[in-house]
Tab-separated table of C-alpha atoms and ligand atoms in Angstrom:
chain	number	residue	atom	x	y	z
A	1	MET	CA	-22.749	-18.850	5.794
A	2	LYS	CA	-19.612	-20.323	4.197
A	3	SER	CA	-16.760	-21.591	6.405
A	4	PHE	CA	-13.820	-19.248	6.809
A	5	THR	CA	-10.641	-18.562	8.720
A	6	TYR	CA	-10.040	-15.142	10.239
A	7	VAL	CA	-6.664	-13.981	11.550
A	8	SER	CA	-6.385	-10.767	13.537
A	9	PHE	CA	-3.175	-8.774	13.449
A	10	PRO	CA	-2.183	-7.238	16.751
A	11	ALA	CA	-1.190	-3.588	16.529
A	12	ARG	CA	-1.722	-0.547	18.694
A	13	VAL	CA	-3.319	2.260	16.676
A	14	VAL	CA	-3.232	5.873	17.765
A	15	PHE	CA	-5.414	7.950	15.465
A	16	GLY	CA	-6.168	11.652	15.201
A	17	ALA	CA	-5.019	15.111	14.169
A	18	GLY	CA	-1.996	16.052	16.267
A	19	SER	CA	-1.482	12.498	17.561
A	20	VAL	CA	2.159	12.470	16.481
A	21	ALA	CA	2.807	14.596	19.575
A	22	ARG	CA	2.564	11.283	21.439
A	23	LEU	CA	5.518	9.810	19.574
A	24	GLU	CA	7.969	9.899	22.482
A	25	LYS	CA	5.451	8.311	24.853
A	26	GLU	CA	4.720	5.584	22.309
A	27	VAL	CA	8.431	4.829	21.810
A	28	GLU	CA	8.783	4.632	25.584
A	29	ARG	CA	5.791	2.298	25.712
A	30	LEU	CA	7.684	-0.110	23.450
A	31	GLY	CA	10.452	-0.155	26.042
A	32	ALA	CA	12.874	1.333	23.490
A	33	LYS	CA	15.788	3.595	24.365
A	34	ARG	CA	17.261	4.353	20.931
A	35	ALA	CA	15.055	4.909	17.892
A	36	LEU	CA	16.454	4.894	14.367
A	37	PHE	CA	14.245	7.002	12.081
A	38	ILE	CA	13.700	6.056	8.451
A	39	SER	CA	12.579	8.335	5.600
A	40	THR	CA	12.921	8.967	1.891
A	41	PRO	CA	15.525	11.615	0.908
A	42	GLY	CA	12.761	14.134	0.109
A	43	ARG	CA	11.175	13.869	3.566
A	44	ALA	CA	14.412	13.940	5.574
A	45	ALA	CA	14.190	17.557	6.808
A	46	ASP	CA	10.640	17.120	8.161
A	47	VAL	CA	11.458	13.783	9.752
A	48	ARG	CA	14.583	15.202	11.391
A	49	ARG	CA	12.427	17.921	12.987
A	50	LEU	CA	10.041	15.275	14.290
A	51	ALA	CA	12.910	13.120	15.543
A	52	ALA	CA	14.270	16.060	17.547
A	53	THR	CA	11.225	15.734	19.832
A	54	LEU	CA	12.659	12.426	21.063
A	55	GLY	CA	15.737	13.912	22.771
A	56	ASP	CA	18.035	11.169	24.086
A	57	ARG	CA	16.025	8.413	22.470
A	58	TYR	CA	17.003	9.593	18.952
A	59	ALA	CA	19.588	7.207	17.473
A	60	GLY	CA	19.829	8.747	13.984
A	61	LEU	CA	18.063	9.072	10.651
A	62	TYR	CA	18.494	6.785	7.664
A	63	ASP	CA	17.022	8.807	4.790
A	64	GLN	CA	17.691	6.638	1.742
A	65	ALA	CA	14.392	4.737	1.449
A	66	VAL	CA	13.344	4.226	-2.179
A	67	ARG	CA	10.487	2.328	-3.764
A	68	HIS	CA	10.353	-1.473	-3.892
A	69	VAL	CA	13.136	-1.857	-1.247
A	70	PRO	CA	16.226	-2.832	-3.280
A	71	ILE	CA	18.111	-5.494	-1.303
A	72	GLU	CA	21.298	-3.345	-1.208
A	73	VAL	CA	19.399	-0.481	0.480
A	74	ALA	CA	17.954	-2.899	3.048
A	75	GLU	CA	21.458	-4.118	3.907
A	76	ASP	CA	22.758	-0.562	4.194
A	77	ALA	CA	19.888	0.405	6.527
A	78	ARG	CA	20.508	-2.665	8.712
A	79	ARG	CA	24.126	-1.545	9.026
A	80	ALA	CA	22.967	1.928	10.083
A	81	ALA	CA	20.696	0.383	12.742
A	82	LYS	CA	23.586	-1.665	14.107
A	83	GLU	CA	26.076	1.212	14.081
A	84	GLY	CA	23.526	3.492	15.772
A	85	ASN	CA	22.942	0.859	18.444
A	86	ALA	CA	19.200	1.191	17.790
A	87	ASP	CA	16.597	-0.919	19.577
A	88	CYS	CA	13.548	0.427	17.717
A	89	CYS	CA	12.771	1.723	14.268
A	90	VAL	CA	10.463	4.705	13.639
A	91	VAL	CA	9.316	4.854	10.019
A	92	VAL	CA	7.750	8.105	8.855
A	93	GLY	CA	6.443	8.100	5.301
A	94	GLY	CA	4.797	5.917	2.695
A	95	GLY	CA	5.097	2.270	1.784
A	96	SER	CA	8.707	2.602	0.619
A	97	THR	CA	9.825	3.869	4.012
A	98	ILE	CA	7.696	1.388	5.941
A	99	GLY	CA	9.025	-1.464	3.784
A	100	LEU	CA	12.587	-0.543	4.700
A	101	GLY	CA	11.726	-0.508	8.404
A	102	LYS	CA	10.237	-3.974	7.999
A	103	ALA	CA	13.455	-5.167	6.338
A	104	ILE	CA	15.370	-4.066	9.446
A	105	ALA	CA	12.846	-5.749	11.751
A	106	LEU	CA	13.108	-8.976	9.786
A	107	THR	CA	16.767	-9.561	10.594
A	108	THR	CA	17.087	-7.737	13.935
A	109	GLY	CA	13.689	-8.423	15.512
A	110	MET	CA	13.500	-4.816	16.690
A	111	PRO	CA	10.013	-3.279	16.950
A	112	VAL	CA	8.750	-0.903	14.269
A	113	LEU	CA	6.657	2.150	15.095
A	114	ALA	CA	5.007	3.414	11.910
A	115	VAL	CA	3.810	6.925	11.163
A	116	PRO	CA	2.215	6.553	7.713
A	117	THR	CA	1.931	9.636	5.527
A	118	THR	CA	0.427	8.006	2.418
A	119	TYR	CA	-2.425	5.527	2.006
A	120	SER	CA	-0.366	2.414	1.096
A	121	GLY	CA	-1.649	0.375	4.075
A	122	SER	CA	1.745	-1.312	4.481
A	123	GLU	CA	1.840	-0.386	8.195
A	124	MET	CA	-0.901	-2.958	8.902
A	125	THR	CA	0.783	-5.953	7.244
A	126	TRP	CA	3.555	-8.401	7.966
A	127	THR	CA	4.448	-8.770	4.301
A	128	GLN	CA	7.144	-6.881	2.530
A	129	GLY	CA	8.164	-6.604	-1.106
A	130	PHE	CA	11.808	-6.198	-2.044
A	131	THR	CA	13.681	-6.188	-5.327
A	132	GLU	CA	16.724	-8.220	-6.168
A	133	GLY	CA	18.184	-8.622	-9.648
A	134	GLY	CA	15.306	-6.676	-11.226
A	135	ARG	CA	12.544	-8.905	-9.817
A	136	LYS	CA	10.183	-8.071	-6.992
A	137	ARG	CA	9.609	-10.740	-4.378
A	138	THR	CA	7.470	-10.840	-1.288
A	139	GLN	CA	8.354	-12.140	2.131
A	140	VAL	CA	6.076	-12.733	5.095
A	141	ASP	CA	7.089	-12.689	8.751
A	142	PRO	CA	5.178	-11.607	11.895
A	143	LYS	CA	8.323	-9.771	13.089
A	144	MET	CA	7.689	-7.183	10.373
A	145	LEU	CA	4.241	-6.132	11.600
A	146	PRO	CA	4.603	-2.671	13.175
A	147	LYS	CA	3.823	-2.810	16.901
A	148	THR	CA	2.399	0.704	16.998
A	149	VAL	CA	0.923	2.897	14.276
A	150	ILE	CA	0.307	6.613	14.683
A	151	TYR	CA	-2.148	7.958	12.094
A	152	ASP	CA	-1.976	11.727	12.109
A	153	PRO	CA	-3.848	13.396	9.212
A	154	GLU	CA	-1.902	16.628	9.816
A	155	LEU	CA	1.199	14.882	8.449
A	156	THR	CA	-0.592	14.151	5.178
A	157	LEU	CA	-1.633	17.738	4.416
A	158	GLY	CA	1.512	18.221	2.310
A	159	LEU	CA	1.052	15.048	0.266
A	160	PRO	CA	0.499	16.388	-3.270
A	161	ALA	CA	-3.007	15.930	-4.709
A	162	ALA	CA	-1.852	13.594	-7.502
A	163	THR	CA	0.152	11.366	-5.109
A	164	SER	CA	-2.773	11.328	-2.678
A	165	ALA	CA	-5.200	10.253	-5.403
A	166	ALA	CA	-2.976	7.461	-6.702
A	167	SER	CA	-2.130	6.262	-3.198
A	168	GLY	CA	-5.824	6.266	-2.299
A	169	MET	CA	-6.558	4.058	-5.308
A	170	ASN	CA	-3.787	1.712	-4.134
A	171	ALA	CA	-5.679	1.430	-0.842
A	172	ILE	CA	-8.967	0.842	-2.664
A	173	ALA	CA	-7.256	-1.974	-4.585
A	174	HIS	CA	-6.438	-3.716	-1.274
A	175	CYS	CA	-10.097	-3.516	-0.248
A	176	VAL	CA	-11.322	-4.698	-3.649
A	177	GLU	CA	-9.186	-7.817	-3.752
A	178	ALA	CA	-9.975	-8.707	-0.114
A	179	LEU	CA	-13.624	-8.959	-1.192
A	180	TYR	CA	-12.899	-11.753	-3.651
A	181	ALA	CA	-9.647	-13.237	-2.302
A	182	LYS	CA	-9.536	-16.956	-1.564
A	183	GLU	CA	-9.437	-16.186	2.188
A	184	ALA	CA	-12.249	-13.621	2.059
A	185	ASN	CA	-14.428	-13.601	5.171
A	186	PRO	CA	-17.384	-11.557	6.411
A	187	VAL	CA	-15.427	-9.500	8.948
A	188	VAL	CA	-12.809	-8.333	6.482
A	189	SER	CA	-15.490	-7.742	3.837
A	190	LEU	CA	-17.110	-5.216	6.201
A	191	MET	CA	-13.817	-3.379	6.509
A	192	ALA	CA	-13.236	-3.581	2.757
A	193	GLU	CA	-16.560	-2.063	1.813
A	194	GLU	CA	-16.225	0.689	4.408
A	195	GLY	CA	-12.642	1.350	3.272
A	196	ILE	CA	-13.738	1.827	-0.353
A	197	ARG	CA	-16.579	4.086	0.760
A	198	ALA	CA	-14.341	6.264	2.951
A	199	LEU	CA	-11.681	6.651	0.259
A	200	ALA	CA	-14.089	7.214	-2.632
A	201	ALA	CA	-15.829	9.904	-0.558
A	202	SER	CA	-12.680	11.698	0.595
A	203	LEU	CA	-10.295	11.554	-2.383
A	204	PRO	CA	-12.219	13.945	-4.675
A	205	ALA	CA	-12.381	16.476	-1.823
A	206	ILE	CA	-8.622	16.093	-1.221
A	207	VAL	CA	-7.862	16.670	-4.897
A	208	ARG	CA	-9.974	19.860	-4.764
A	209	ASP	CA	-8.348	20.988	-1.520
A	210	PRO	CA	-5.332	18.999	-0.265
A	211	LYS	CA	-5.434	20.851	3.079
A	212	ASN	CA	-8.969	19.686	3.922
A	213	MET	CA	-8.381	18.100	7.338
A	214	GLU	CA	-11.761	16.384	7.514
A	215	SER	CA	-11.174	14.544	4.221
A	216	ARG	CA	-7.552	13.802	5.116
A	217	GLY	CA	-8.768	12.098	8.283
A	218	GLU	CA	-11.372	10.074	6.412
A	219	ALA	CA	-8.847	8.968	3.779
A	220	LEU	CA	-6.378	7.870	6.463
A	221	TYR	CA	-9.152	5.913	8.165
A	222	GLY	CA	-9.875	4.246	4.802
A	223	ALA	CA	-6.181	3.469	4.395
A	224	TRP	CA	-6.087	1.844	7.821
A	225	LEU	CA	-9.004	-0.400	6.870
A	226	ALA	CA	-7.347	-1.132	3.519
A	227	GLY	CA	-4.134	-2.195	5.249
A	228	MET	CA	-6.066	-4.632	7.436
A	229	CYS	CA	-7.769	-6.005	4.314
A	230	LEU	CA	-4.439	-6.552	2.612
A	231	ASN	CA	-3.534	-9.345	5.031
A	232	THR	CA	-6.531	-11.371	3.907
A	233	GLY	CA	-5.342	-12.050	0.439
A	234	ILE	CA	-4.613	-10.650	-2.951
A	235	ALA	CA	-5.319	-11.856	-6.452
A	236	LEU	CA	-4.603	-11.118	-10.110
A	237	HIS	CA	-4.595	-7.334	-9.729
A	238	HIS	CA	-1.794	-7.279	-7.143
A	239	LYS	CA	0.133	-9.926	-9.082
A	240	LEU	CA	0.082	-7.747	-12.209
A	241	CYS	CA	1.147	-4.656	-10.262
A	242	HIS	CA	4.005	-6.523	-8.575
A	243	THR	CA	5.142	-7.831	-11.961
A	244	LEU	CA	4.972	-4.439	-13.657
A	245	GLY	CA	6.349	-2.497	-10.690
A	246	GLY	CA	9.280	-4.807	-10.015
A	247	THR	CA	10.333	-5.562	-13.599
A	248	TRP	CA	9.758	-2.110	-15.168
A	249	ASN	CA	10.411	-0.135	-11.947
A	250	LEU	CA	7.090	1.707	-12.217
A	251	PRO	CA	5.600	4.015	-9.568
A	252	HIS	CA	3.659	1.684	-7.280
A	253	ALA	CA	0.436	3.570	-6.571
A	254	GLU	CA	-0.009	4.874	-10.143
A	255	THR	CA	0.395	1.345	-11.505
A	256	HIS	CA	-2.297	0.086	-9.115
A	257	SER	CA	-4.596	2.871	-10.131
A	258	ILE	CA	-4.271	2.199	-13.871
A	259	VAL	CA	-4.625	-1.595	-13.659
A	260	LEU	CA	-7.448	-1.777	-11.073
A	261	PRO	CA	-10.569	-1.166	-13.230
A	262	HIS	CA	-9.323	-3.730	-15.763
A	263	ALA	CA	-8.524	-6.399	-13.177
A	264	VAL	CA	-11.972	-5.868	-11.659
A	265	ARG	CA	-13.575	-6.203	-15.099
A	266	TYR	CA	-11.618	-9.452	-15.578
A	267	ASN	CA	-13.177	-10.859	-12.398
A	268	ARG	CA	-16.656	-9.405	-12.934
A	269	ASP	CA	-18.550	-12.575	-13.736
A	270	ALA	CA	-16.614	-14.765	-11.303
A	271	ALA	CA	-17.198	-12.608	-8.200
A	272	PRO	CA	-20.694	-11.062	-8.452
A	273	GLU	CA	-21.128	-10.493	-4.699
A	274	ALA	CA	-17.831	-8.606	-4.455
A	275	MET	CA	-18.788	-6.541	-7.511
A	276	ALA	CA	-22.085	-5.551	-5.896
A	277	ARG	CA	-20.305	-4.441	-2.728
A	278	ILE	CA	-17.692	-2.433	-4.642
A	279	ALA	CA	-20.392	-0.702	-6.693
A	280	ARG	CA	-22.416	0.054	-3.552
A	281	ALA	CA	-19.378	1.519	-1.768
A	282	LEU	CA	-18.609	3.705	-4.788
A	283	GLY	CA	-22.215	4.727	-5.283
A	284	ALA	CA	-21.860	3.537	-8.884
A	285	GLU	CA	-23.907	1.321	-11.166
A	286	GLU	CA	-21.178	-1.246	-11.560
A	287	ALA	CA	-17.735	-1.867	-10.083
A	288	ALA	CA	-15.176	-1.654	-12.921
A	289	GLY	CA	-16.747	1.353	-14.637
A	290	GLY	CA	-17.282	3.053	-11.278
A	291	LEU	CA	-13.577	2.715	-10.422
A	292	TYR	CA	-12.574	4.025	-13.853
A	293	ASP	CA	-14.897	7.021	-13.503
A	294	LEU	CA	-13.585	7.807	-10.020
A	295	GLU	CA	-10.018	7.816	-11.373
A	296	MET	CA	-11.013	10.111	-14.246
A	297	LYS	CA	-12.591	12.470	-11.713
A	298	LEU	CA	-9.374	12.429	-9.682
A	299	GLY	CA	-7.372	13.395	-12.781
A	300	LEU	CA	-5.198	10.282	-12.590
A	301	LYS	CA	-3.148	8.813	-15.402
A	302	MET	CA	-5.255	6.135	-17.084
A	303	LYS	CA	-2.763	4.400	-19.416
A	304	LEU	CA	0.215	2.141	-18.779
A	305	ALA	CA	1.653	3.824	-21.896
A	306	GLU	CA	1.862	7.051	-19.848
A	307	LEU	CA	4.147	5.296	-17.340
A	308	GLY	CA	6.537	4.423	-20.173
A	309	VAL	CA	5.695	0.727	-20.593
A	310	PRO	CA	6.364	-0.086	-24.272
A	311	ALA	CA	3.425	-1.810	-26.012
A	312	GLY	CA	5.869	-4.478	-27.194
A	313	ASP	CA	6.575	-5.499	-23.569
A	314	LEU	CA	3.016	-6.533	-22.741
A	315	GLU	CA	3.443	-10.159	-23.878
A	316	ARG	CA	6.452	-10.483	-21.586
A	317	ALA	CA	4.529	-8.935	-18.689
A	318	ALA	CA	1.668	-11.401	-19.232
A	319	ARG	CA	4.093	-14.327	-19.284
A	320	ILE	CA	5.800	-13.235	-16.023
A	321	ALA	CA	2.429	-12.655	-14.355
A	322	LEU	CA	1.448	-16.221	-15.192
A	323	GLU	CA	4.633	-17.751	-13.748
A	324	ALA	CA	3.346	-18.062	-10.174
A	325	PRO	CA	-0.218	-16.736	-10.197
A	326	TYR	CA	-2.072	-15.840	-6.997
A	327	PRO	CA	-5.451	-17.527	-6.498
A	328	ASN	CA	-8.063	-15.559	-8.458
A	329	PRO	CA	-11.833	-15.895	-8.901
A	330	ALA	CA	-11.704	-15.962	-12.729
A	331	PRO	CA	-9.365	-18.519	-14.318
A	332	ILE	CA	-6.079	-16.909	-15.337
A	333	THR	CA	-5.222	-17.360	-19.014
A	334	TYR	CA	-2.427	-15.863	-21.079
A	335	GLU	CA	-4.884	-14.474	-23.658
A	336	GLY	CA	-7.123	-12.975	-20.959
A	337	VAL	CA	-4.264	-11.317	-19.090
A	338	LEU	CA	-2.761	-9.978	-22.309
A	339	ALA	CA	-6.116	-8.461	-23.312
A	340	LEU	CA	-6.402	-6.897	-19.818
A	341	LEU	CA	-2.908	-5.404	-20.121
A	342	ARG	CA	-3.679	-4.056	-23.597
A	343	ASP	CA	-6.810	-2.337	-22.271
A	344	ALA	CA	-4.802	-0.882	-19.372
A	345	HIS	CA	-2.046	0.189	-21.752
A	346	ALA	CA	-4.512	2.098	-23.909
A	347	GLY	CA	-6.599	3.330	-20.947
A	348	ARG	CA	-9.892	2.069	-22.402
A	349	ARG	CA	-12.969	2.289	-20.166
A	350	PRO	CA	-13.877	-1.294	-19.149
A	351	GLY	CA	-17.026	-2.343	-20.976
B	1	NAD	P1	6.215	6.000	-1.403
B	1	NAD	O1	6.397	5.541	-0.033
B	1	NAD	O2	7.313	5.722	-2.376
B	1	NAD	O3	5.877	7.563	-1.372
B	1	NAD	C1	5.647	8.271	-2.577
B	1	NAD	C2	6.322	9.631	-2.512
B	1	NAD	O4	5.591	10.458	-1.637
B	1	NAD	C3	7.749	9.569	-1.978
B	1	NAD	O5	8.580	10.395	-2.766
B	1	NAD	C4	7.611	10.140	-0.568
B	1	NAD	O6	8.778	10.773	-0.117
B	1	NAD	C5	6.473	11.123	-0.749
B	1	NAD	N1	5.704	11.394	0.473
B	1	NAD	C6	5.268	10.506	1.388
B	1	NAD	N2	4.561	11.137	2.328
B	1	NAD	C7	4.551	12.450	2.014
B	1	NAD	C8	3.959	13.617	2.602
B	1	NAD	N3	3.208	13.525	3.676
B	1	NAD	N4	4.155	14.785	1.989
B	1	NAD	C9	4.865	14.891	0.855
B	1	NAD	N5	5.451	13.830	0.241
B	1	NAD	C10	5.285	12.626	0.819
B	1	NAD	O7	4.889	5.429	-2.073
B	1	NAD	P2	3.736	4.496	-1.506
B	1	NAD	O8	2.814	4.361	-2.641
B	1	NAD	O9	3.246	4.946	-0.204
B	1	NAD	O10	4.458	3.102	-1.252
B	1	NAD	C11	4.925	2.298	-2.307
B	1	NAD	C12	5.807	1.180	-1.785
B	1	NAD	O11	5.157	0.524	-0.713
B	1	NAD	C13	6.096	0.116	-2.825
B	1	NAD	O12	7.427	-0.289	-2.723
B	1	NAD	C14	5.153	-1.010	-2.440
B	1	NAD	O13	5.628	-2.262	-2.834
B	1	NAD	C15	5.076	-0.870	-0.945
B	1	NAD	N6	3.817	-1.375	-0.347
B	1	NAD	C16	3.892	-2.421	0.502
B	1	NAD	C17	2.758	-2.915	1.108
B	1	NAD	C18	2.864	-4.077	2.070
B	1	NAD	O14	1.929	-4.441	2.731
B	1	NAD	N7	3.999	-4.682	2.199
B	1	NAD	C19	1.525	-2.306	0.856
B	1	NAD	C20	1.471	-1.234	-0.023
B	1	NAD	C21	2.637	-0.747	-0.613
């Protein structure tokens, strides 16, 4: 067995349908007296109803979370936390909401309790992406790791089928890259393979019937595993998605979904063991084609062109992606990355 380093990330996980009923007890457990809730504008009414269950411990709702955490929004939310005299942050939503809670934790040190309602996996990491001046950057700090995570599949029943499918593929992307990341290790590889299996099994059922509680639970379990995998390392795929998402302000999960089969194809010959595990978890003959076929089955967008990326911008995207590349199994070349982006732009099935 090869040498490796494994880091575990301490978090308390409360999992199960109806588990959000334990929210007040879990806030109390953190020793917090005043919880600031965070949501996107669209989720504010639901989150306000949930917050009402906290009684005196409710310090207010900041409902302006948007994707990629613009630095101005982070500063505004920190002000709201200070003015509300909050000593804890409860984030209810997807990666955008969780990212904003992390931004508050970074400068105040206050604990974050996360209630994820998508499959982004952000609740399990101590990294956070933010945008400043049109560029997305990542910061890492243990203070940002949520102390408690409540996974309640009931809260995901209203997540639209298309958002669920794309978000699930975002989670699969975390698992995929953990299998061939520089810091890959046998423990995380177990979680990665199981995460892909759970998501690939549950997402088609969710798209058929978004209210299927059994599948919602399995997908959330897969997302939890995916979040733990994300801490292990990322490679070319995530770099491309960060570049595209931050510079062209693209929807995060959909971008991941479109790029993933092509990034996996790029790494095919350099990471054969990872490819075998991905294919096995998907129940497919090979990894890249299996991911592409799963996405087709889920009815996802398959082309970067459909997200509004002009074909003429691909050279620029390739250049930015090469500026500070993440470690990757296959050598990263401008020509190779450009060809990958062109395939993703046209939505060609990886050959
Ligand atoms: P998101 O948080 O933007 O959510 C997508 C949409 O779904 C939003 O409009 C939201 O209001 C809505 N939504 C969420 N839950 C819902 C529900 N239950 N019912 C109905 N609508 C619901 O999208 P996302 O893909 O979860 O997160 C993307 C962001 O997360 C990006 O900014 C990305 O950079 C970040 N991210 C960070 C990490 C990390 O570890 N730091 C990991 C993954 C993603």
